[in-house]
PDB file of C-alpha atoms in Angstrom:
ATOM      1  CA  MET A   1      -0.282   0.154  -0.274  1.00  0.00           C
ATOM      2  CA  LYS A   2       2.758   2.487   0.828  1.00  0.00           C
ATOM      3  CA  TYR A   3       4.455   1.852  -2.465  1.00  0.00           C
ATOM      4  CA  PHE A   4       1.207   2.316  -4.413  1.00  0.00           C
ATOM      5  CA  ARG A   5       0.733   5.697  -2.336  1.00  0.00           C
ATOM      6  CA  ARG A   6       4.400   6.714  -3.651  1.00  0.00           C
ATOM      7  CA  PHE A   7       4.244   6.146  -6.830  1.00  0.00           C
ATOM      8  CA  THR A   8       0.356   7.475  -7.117  1.00  0.00           C
ATOM      9  CA  SER A   9       1.436  10.543  -5.360  1.00  0.00           C
ATOM     10  CA  ILE A  10       4.405  11.140  -7.782  1.00  0.00           C
ATOM     11  CA  LEU A  11       2.084  10.749 -10.739  1.00  0.00           C
ATOM     12  CA  LEU A  12      -0.096  13.132  -9.217  1.00  0.00           C
ATOM     13  CA  LEU A  13       2.248  16.026 -10.232  1.00  0.00           C
ATOM     14  CA  SER A  14       0.762  16.177 -13.541  1.00  0.00           C
ATOM     15  CA  VAL A  15      -2.931  16.732 -11.652  1.00  0.00           C
ATOM     16  CA  ALA A  16      -1.204  18.981  -9.749  1.00  0.00           C
ATOM     17  CA  LEU A  17       0.051  21.217 -12.745  1.00  0.00           C
ATOM     18  CA  VAL A  18      -3.534  21.100 -14.498  1.00  0.00           C
ATOM     19  CA  TYR A  19      -5.329  22.044 -11.554  1.00  0.00           C
ATOM     20  CA  GLY A  20      -3.137  24.685 -10.371  1.00  0.00           C
ATOM     21  CA  LEU A  21      -2.415  23.046  -6.980  1.00  0.00           C
ATOM     22  CA  GLY A  22      -0.211  25.422  -4.693  1.00  0.00           C
ATOM     23  CA  GLN A  23       1.020  25.300  -1.129  1.00  0.00           C
ATOM     24  CA  SER A  24      -2.131  26.385   1.140  1.00  0.00           C
ATOM     25  CA  ASN A  25       0.424  29.016   3.050  1.00  0.00           C
ATOM     26  CA  ALA A  26       2.773  30.269   0.434  1.00  0.00           C
ATOM     27  CA  GLU A  27       4.655  32.303   2.758  1.00  0.00           C
ATOM     28  CA  ALA A  28       5.662  29.728   5.504  1.00  0.00           C
ATOM     29  CA  SER A  29       8.017  26.675   4.987  1.00  0.00           C
ATOM     30  CA  THR A  30      11.064  24.542   6.600  1.00  0.00           C
ATOM     31  CA  ALA A  31      14.176  23.088   5.031  1.00  0.00           C
ATOM     32  CA  HIS A  32      14.690  19.344   5.059  1.00  0.00           C
ATOM     33  CA  THR A  33      18.468  18.025   4.249  1.00  0.00           C
ATOM     34  CA  VAL A  34      17.699  14.381   2.462  1.00  0.00           C
ATOM     35  CA  SER A  35      19.073  11.713   3.957  1.00  0.00           C
ATOM     36  CA  PRO A  36      19.925   8.032   2.621  1.00  0.00           C
ATOM     37  CA  GLY A  37      17.178   6.406   1.880  1.00  0.00           C
ATOM     38  CA  ASP A  38      14.521   9.264   1.543  1.00  0.00           C
ATOM     39  CA  THR A  39      12.229   9.455  -1.230  1.00  0.00           C
ATOM     40  CA  MET A  40       9.630  11.961  -2.036  1.00  0.00           C
ATOM     41  CA  TRP A  41       6.895  10.313  -0.404  1.00  0.00           C
ATOM     42  CA  LYS A  42       8.637   9.499   2.747  1.00  0.00           C
ATOM     43  CA  VAL A  43       9.725  13.083   3.396  1.00  0.00           C
ATOM     44  CA  ALA A  44       5.728  13.854   2.253  1.00  0.00           C
ATOM     45  CA  VAL A  45       4.546  11.450   5.197  1.00  0.00           C
ATOM     46  CA  GLN A  46       7.230  13.020   7.655  1.00  0.00           C
ATOM     47  CA  TYR A  47       5.802  16.455   7.216  1.00  0.00           C
ATOM     48  CA  GLN A  48       1.968  15.581   6.140  1.00  0.00           C
ATOM     49  CA  VAL A  49       2.331  17.653   2.900  1.00  0.00           C
ATOM     50  CA  GLY A  50       1.442  16.696  -0.367  1.00  0.00           C
ATOM     51  CA  VAL A  51       4.264  15.217  -2.842  1.00  0.00           C
ATOM     52  CA  PRO A  52       2.935  17.493  -5.508  1.00  0.00           C
ATOM     53  CA  GLU A  53       3.284  20.326  -3.327  1.00  0.00           C
ATOM     54  CA  ILE A  54       7.033  19.518  -2.412  1.00  0.00           C
ATOM     55  CA  ILE A  55       7.785  19.057  -5.933  1.00  0.00           C
ATOM     56  CA  GLN A  56       6.457  22.533  -6.674  1.00  0.00           C
ATOM     57  CA  ALA A  57       8.608  23.934  -4.000  1.00  0.00           C
ATOM     58  CA  ASN A  58      11.732  22.591  -5.534  1.00  0.00           C
ATOM     59  CA  PRO A  59      11.973  23.236  -8.813  1.00  0.00           C
ATOM     60  CA  GLN A  60      15.638  22.722  -8.666  1.00  0.00           C
ATOM     61  CA  ILE A  61      15.132  18.998  -8.672  1.00  0.00           C
ATOM     62  CA  SER A  62      14.678  17.803 -11.838  1.00  0.00           C
ATOM     63  CA  ASN A  63      14.066  14.175 -11.455  1.00  0.00           C
ATOM     64  CA  PRO A  64      11.834  13.842  -8.277  1.00  0.00           C
ATOM     65  CA  ASN A  65      11.883   9.906  -8.329  1.00  0.00           C
ATOM     66  CA  LEU A  66      16.020  10.433  -7.632  1.00  0.00           C
ATOM     67  CA  LEU A  67      16.564  11.850  -4.353  1.00  0.00           C
ATOM     68  CA  TYR A  68      20.587  12.438  -3.285  1.00  0.00           C
ATOM     69  CA  PRO A  69      22.000  12.619   0.300  1.00  0.00           C
ATOM     70  CA  GLY A  70      22.591  16.252   1.335  1.00  0.00           C
ATOM     71  CA  GLN A  71      20.032  17.922  -1.136  1.00  0.00           C
ATOM     72  CA  ARG A  72      18.355  20.478   0.634  1.00  0.00           C
ATOM     73  CA  LEU A  73      14.387  20.590  -0.200  1.00  0.00           C
ATOM     74  CA  VAL A  74      11.814  23.489   0.645  1.00  0.00           C
ATOM     75  CA  ILE A  75       9.095  21.880   2.546  1.00  0.00           C
ATOM     76  CA  PRO A  76       5.679  24.146   1.789  1.00  0.00           C
ATOM     77  CA  SER A  77       3.318  24.457   5.147  1.00  0.00           C
ATOM     78  CA  ALA A  78       0.350  22.317   5.048  1.00  0.00           C
ATOM     79  CA  GLY A  79      -1.931  25.481   6.191  1.00  0.00           C
ATOM     80  CA  SER A  80      -1.980  27.965   8.176  1.00  0.00           C
ATOM     81  CA  PHE A  81      -5.521  26.697   9.578  1.00  0.00           C
ATOM     82  CA  ILE A  82      -4.823  23.371  10.784  1.00  0.00           C
ATOM     83  CA  SER A  83      -5.939  24.255  14.365  1.00  0.00           C
ATOM     84  CA  ILE A  84      -9.176  25.005  13.225  1.00  0.00           C
ATOM     85  CA  GLU A  85      -9.546  21.755  11.610  1.00  0.00           C
ATOM     86  CA  GLU A  86      -7.954  19.664  14.363  1.00  0.00           C
ATOM     87  CA  GLU A  87     -11.033  21.545  16.564  1.00  0.00           C
ATOM     88  CA  VAL A  88     -13.836  20.574  14.251  1.00  0.00           C
ATOM     89  CA  VAL A  89     -12.211  16.640  14.547  1.00  0.00           C
ATOM     90  CA  ARG A  90     -12.365  16.911  18.344  1.00  0.00           C
ATOM     91  CA  LEU A  91     -15.880  18.374  18.527  1.00  0.00           C
ATOM     92  CA  VAL A  92     -16.930  15.857  15.978  1.00  0.00           C
ATOM     93  CA  ASN A  93     -15.354  12.856  18.156  1.00  0.00           C
ATOM     94  CA  GLN A  94     -17.000  14.306  21.058  1.00  0.00           C
ATOM     95  CA  GLU A  95     -20.537  14.093  19.073  1.00  0.00           C
ATOM     96  CA  ARG A  96     -19.718  10.595  18.585  1.00  0.00           C
ATOM     97  CA  ALA A  97     -18.549   9.881  22.137  1.00  0.00           C
ATOM     98  CA  GLU A  98     -21.357  10.890  23.489  1.00  0.00           C
ATOM     99  CA  ASN A  99     -23.200   8.687  21.269  1.00  0.00           C
ATOM    100  CA  GLY A 100     -21.519   6.038  21.858  1.00  0.00           C
ATOM    101  CA  LEU A 101     -19.474   5.690  18.719  1.00  0.00           C
ATOM    102  CA  GLN A 102     -15.726   5.201  18.389  1.00  0.00           C
ATOM    103  CA  PRO A 103     -13.985   8.223  17.499  1.00  0.00           C
ATOM    104  CA  LEU A 104     -12.612   8.615  14.026  1.00  0.00           C
ATOM    105  CA  LYS A 105      -9.120   9.143  13.382  1.00  0.00           C
ATOM    106  CA  SER A 106      -7.676  12.380  11.921  1.00  0.00           C
ATOM    107  CA  ASN A 107      -5.918  11.464   8.153  1.00  0.00           C
ATOM    108  CA  TRP A 108      -3.871  14.093   7.246  1.00  0.00           C
ATOM    109  CA  GLU A 109      -4.103  12.947   3.507  1.00  0.00           C
ATOM    110  CA  LEU A 110      -7.818  12.906   3.587  1.00  0.00           C
ATOM    111  CA  SER A 111      -7.500  16.549   5.399  1.00  0.00           C
ATOM    112  CA  ARG A 112      -5.266  17.470   2.487  1.00  0.00           C
ATOM    113  CA  VAL A 113      -7.998  16.495   0.032  1.00  0.00           C
ATOM    114  CA  ALA A 114     -10.955  18.313   2.009  1.00  0.00           C
ATOM    115  CA  ARG A 115      -8.721  21.340   2.111  1.00  0.00           C
ATOM    116  CA  PHE A 116      -8.237  21.615  -1.795  1.00  0.00           C
ATOM    117  CA  LYS A 117     -12.130  21.109  -1.866  1.00  0.00           C
ATOM    118  CA  SER A 118     -12.405  23.925   0.364  1.00  0.00           C
ATOM    119  CA  GLU A 119     -10.032  26.293  -1.459  1.00  0.00           C
ATOM    120  CA  ASP A 120     -11.942  24.829  -4.892  1.00  0.00           C
ATOM    121  CA  MET A 121     -15.309  26.110  -3.826  1.00  0.00           C
ATOM    122  CA  ARG A 122     -14.161  29.319  -2.674  1.00  0.00           C
ATOM    123  CA  ASP A 123     -12.004  29.958  -5.726  1.00  0.00           C
ATOM    124  CA  ALA A 124     -14.518  29.126  -8.057  1.00  0.00           C
ATOM    125  CA  ASN A 125     -17.189  30.448  -6.632  1.00  0.00           C
ATOM    126  CA  PHE A 126     -19.662  27.421  -6.111  1.00  0.00           C
ATOM    127  CA  PHE A 127     -21.085  25.258  -3.200  1.00  0.00           C
ATOM    128  CA  SER A 128     -21.758  21.801  -4.371  1.00  0.00           C
ATOM    129  CA  HIS A 129     -20.493  18.335  -3.538  1.00  0.00           C
ATOM    130  CA  THR A 130     -19.728  18.275  -7.033  1.00  0.00           C
ATOM    131  CA  SER A 131     -16.935  20.249  -8.119  1.00  0.00           C
ATOM    132  CA  PRO A 132     -15.933  21.561 -11.667  1.00  0.00           C
ATOM    133  CA  THR A 133     -12.875  20.872 -10.847  1.00  0.00           C
ATOM    134  CA  TYR A 134     -12.668  17.474  -9.380  1.00  0.00           C
ATOM    135  CA  GLY A 135     -15.911  16.250  -9.615  1.00  0.00           C
ATOM    136  CA  SER A 136     -17.684  14.053  -7.106  1.00  0.00           C
ATOM    137  CA  PRO A 137     -16.000  14.167  -3.702  1.00  0.00           C
ATOM    138  CA  HIS A 138     -15.682   9.837  -4.131  1.00  0.00           C
ATOM    139  CA  GLN A 139     -13.783  10.467  -7.494  1.00  0.00           C
ATOM    140  CA  MET A 140     -11.576  13.353  -5.810  1.00  0.00           C
ATOM    141  CA  ILE A 141     -10.609  11.027  -2.956  1.00  0.00           C
ATOM    142  CA  ARG A 142      -9.423   8.099  -5.171  1.00  0.00           C
ATOM    143  CA  ASP A 143      -7.863  10.851  -7.708  1.00  0.00           C
ATOM    144  CA  PHE A 144      -5.765  12.295  -4.970  1.00  0.00           C
ATOM    145  CA  GLY A 145      -4.242   8.626  -4.049  1.00  0.00           C
ATOM    146  CA  VAL A 146      -6.475   7.996  -0.643  1.00  0.00           C
ATOM    147  CA  THR A 147      -8.054   4.500  -0.930  1.00  0.00           C
ATOM    148  CA  TYR A 148     -10.828   3.154   0.879  1.00  0.00           C
ATOM    149  CA  ASN A 149     -14.130   0.864   1.114  1.00  0.00           C
ATOM    150  CA  SER A 150     -16.608   3.670   1.652  1.00  0.00           C
ATOM    151  CA  SER A 151     -16.649   7.459   1.872  1.00  0.00           C
ATOM    152  CA  GLY A 152     -18.693  10.222   2.515  1.00  0.00           C
ATOM    153  CA  GLU A 153     -18.615  14.174   2.813  1.00  0.00           C
ATOM    154  CA  ASN A 154     -19.961  17.152   4.458  1.00  0.00           C
ATOM    155  CA  ILE A 155     -19.406  20.620   3.267  1.00  0.00           C
ATOM    156  CA  ALA A 156     -20.684  23.798   4.443  1.00  0.00           C
ATOM    157  CA  ALA A 157     -20.052  27.758   4.023  1.00  0.00           C
ATOM    158  CA  GLY A 158     -20.594  30.942   5.893  1.00  0.00           C
ATOM    159  CA  GLN A 159     -19.516  29.500   9.673  1.00  0.00           C
ATOM    160  CA  THR A 160     -16.925  31.626  11.672  1.00  0.00           C
ATOM    161  CA  SER A 161     -16.025  28.927  13.743  1.00  0.00           C
ATOM    162  CA  ALA A 162     -15.242  25.063  14.087  1.00  0.00           C
ATOM    163  CA  GLN A 163     -17.916  24.958  16.837  1.00  0.00           C
ATOM    164  CA  ALA A 164     -20.502  26.947  14.445  1.00  0.00           C
ATOM    165  CA  VAL A 165     -19.842  24.736  11.622  1.00  0.00           C
ATOM    166  CA  VAL A 166     -20.577  21.145  13.909  1.00  0.00           C
ATOM    167  CA  ASP A 167     -23.288  22.461  15.439  1.00  0.00           C
ATOM    168  CA  ALA A 168     -25.036  23.212  11.998  1.00  0.00           C
ATOM    169  CA  TRP A 169     -24.113  19.995  10.589  1.00  0.00           C
ATOM    170  CA  MET A 170     -25.321  18.176  13.818  1.00  0.00           C
ATOM    171  CA  ASN A 171     -28.492  20.285  13.302  1.00  0.00           C
ATOM    172  CA  SER A 172     -29.018  18.835   9.421  1.00  0.00           C
ATOM    173  CA  THR A 173     -30.190  14.935   9.374  1.00  0.00           C
ATOM    174  CA  GLY A 174     -27.862  13.889   6.621  1.00  0.00           C
ATOM    175  CA  HIS A 175     -24.598  15.416   7.868  1.00  0.00           C
ATOM    176  CA  ARG A 176     -25.648  14.219  11.346  1.00  0.00           C
ATOM    177  CA  GLN A 177     -25.931  10.785   9.555  1.00  0.00           C
ATOM    178  CA  ASN A 178     -22.373  11.005   7.974  1.00  0.00           C
ATOM    179  CA  ILE A 179     -20.857  12.712  11.092  1.00  0.00           C
ATOM    180  CA  LEU A 180     -22.715   9.909  13.768  1.00  0.00           C
ATOM    181  CA  SER A 181     -22.015   6.716  11.027  1.00  0.00           C
ATOM    182  CA  SER A 182     -20.489   3.562  12.480  1.00  0.00           C
ATOM    183  CA  SER A 183     -19.324   2.486   9.217  1.00  0.00           C
ATOM    184  CA  TYR A 184     -16.704   5.005   9.122  1.00  0.00           C
ATOM    185  CA  THR A 185     -13.160   4.869  10.518  1.00  0.00           C
ATOM    186  CA  HIS A 186     -11.198   7.913   9.397  1.00  0.00           C
ATOM    187  CA  MET A 187     -12.149  11.581   8.543  1.00  0.00           C
ATOM    188  CA  GLY A 188     -10.385  14.781   7.372  1.00  0.00           C
ATOM    189  CA  VAL A 189     -11.141  18.630   7.569  1.00  0.00           C
ATOM    190  CA  GLY A 190     -10.230  21.438   5.303  1.00  0.00           C
ATOM    191  CA  TYR A 191     -10.886  25.154   6.003  1.00  0.00           C
ATOM    192  CA  ALA A 192     -10.656  27.998   3.599  1.00  0.00           C
ATOM    193  CA  LYS A 193     -10.743  31.556   4.496  1.00  0.00           C
ATOM    194  CA  GLY A 194     -12.149  34.116   1.826  1.00  0.00           C
ATOM    195  CA  GLY A 195     -14.528  34.131  -1.098  1.00  0.00           C
ATOM    196  CA  SER A 196     -18.121  35.014  -1.115  1.00  0.00           C
ATOM    197  CA  TYR A 197     -19.430  33.071   1.383  1.00  0.00           C
ATOM    198  CA  GLY A 198     -16.119  34.296   3.839  1.00  0.00           C
ATOM    199  CA  HIS A 199     -15.636  30.602   5.354  1.00  0.00           C
ATOM    200  CA  TYR A 200     -15.661  27.436   3.566  1.00  0.00           C
ATOM    201  CA  TRP A 201     -15.369  23.814   5.029  1.00  0.00           C
ATOM    202  CA  THR A 202     -15.234  20.333   3.523  1.00  0.00           C
ATOM    203  CA  GLN A 203     -15.163  17.417   6.169  1.00  0.00           C
ATOM    204  CA  MET A 204     -14.489  13.984   4.304  1.00  0.00           C
ATOM    205  CA  PHE A 205     -15.360  10.412   5.875  1.00  0.00           C
ATOM    206  CA  ILE A 206     -13.637   7.060   4.953  1.00  0.00           C
ATOM    207  CA  SER A 207     -13.397   3.277   5.679  1.00  0.00           C
ATOM    208  CA  GLN A 208     -10.827   1.701   5.456  1.00  0.00           C
TER     209      GLN A 208
END
């Protein structure tokens, strides 16, 4: 599975370039010195950042499949709103605990997908589960290299806090069913600020 994800992530470079995927917080980055055995996927997992984002931040690397010890890589930030997203995860698992359900594990790869979906809704000025850029959420999750047995998505716009958006979802039958589903095992949350609604939220669920 790790090898599948590694090569899928490398292949997703073309997807990133076509769709204009960039780092979520361009001014924030760190540096990584390549060690023996490092691969783009290994570095991506270490910093919980997508392979395409690392490739785009390092145009000096002519072949992403070949890294050499001592090379320096710029690692872009995974996003500037991670604490807000993590608060959504905490609140959701609080709701699940109150209903006798096991907590959902936070999945950074899925959060990355959800973040791109929220940014896409903001930038393309739409509010729908079906994206003109990525298609359905189920297809989008697959295209980003995340494997799953089943999947679901909640979206929201306009809520100004993690508590507000979780309350809104819990007061909606369909969204509540996703949050309290016993079949899902992992979740990812993506938040984007700006656009016509001011705040965009995406919550993705999978079972593995």
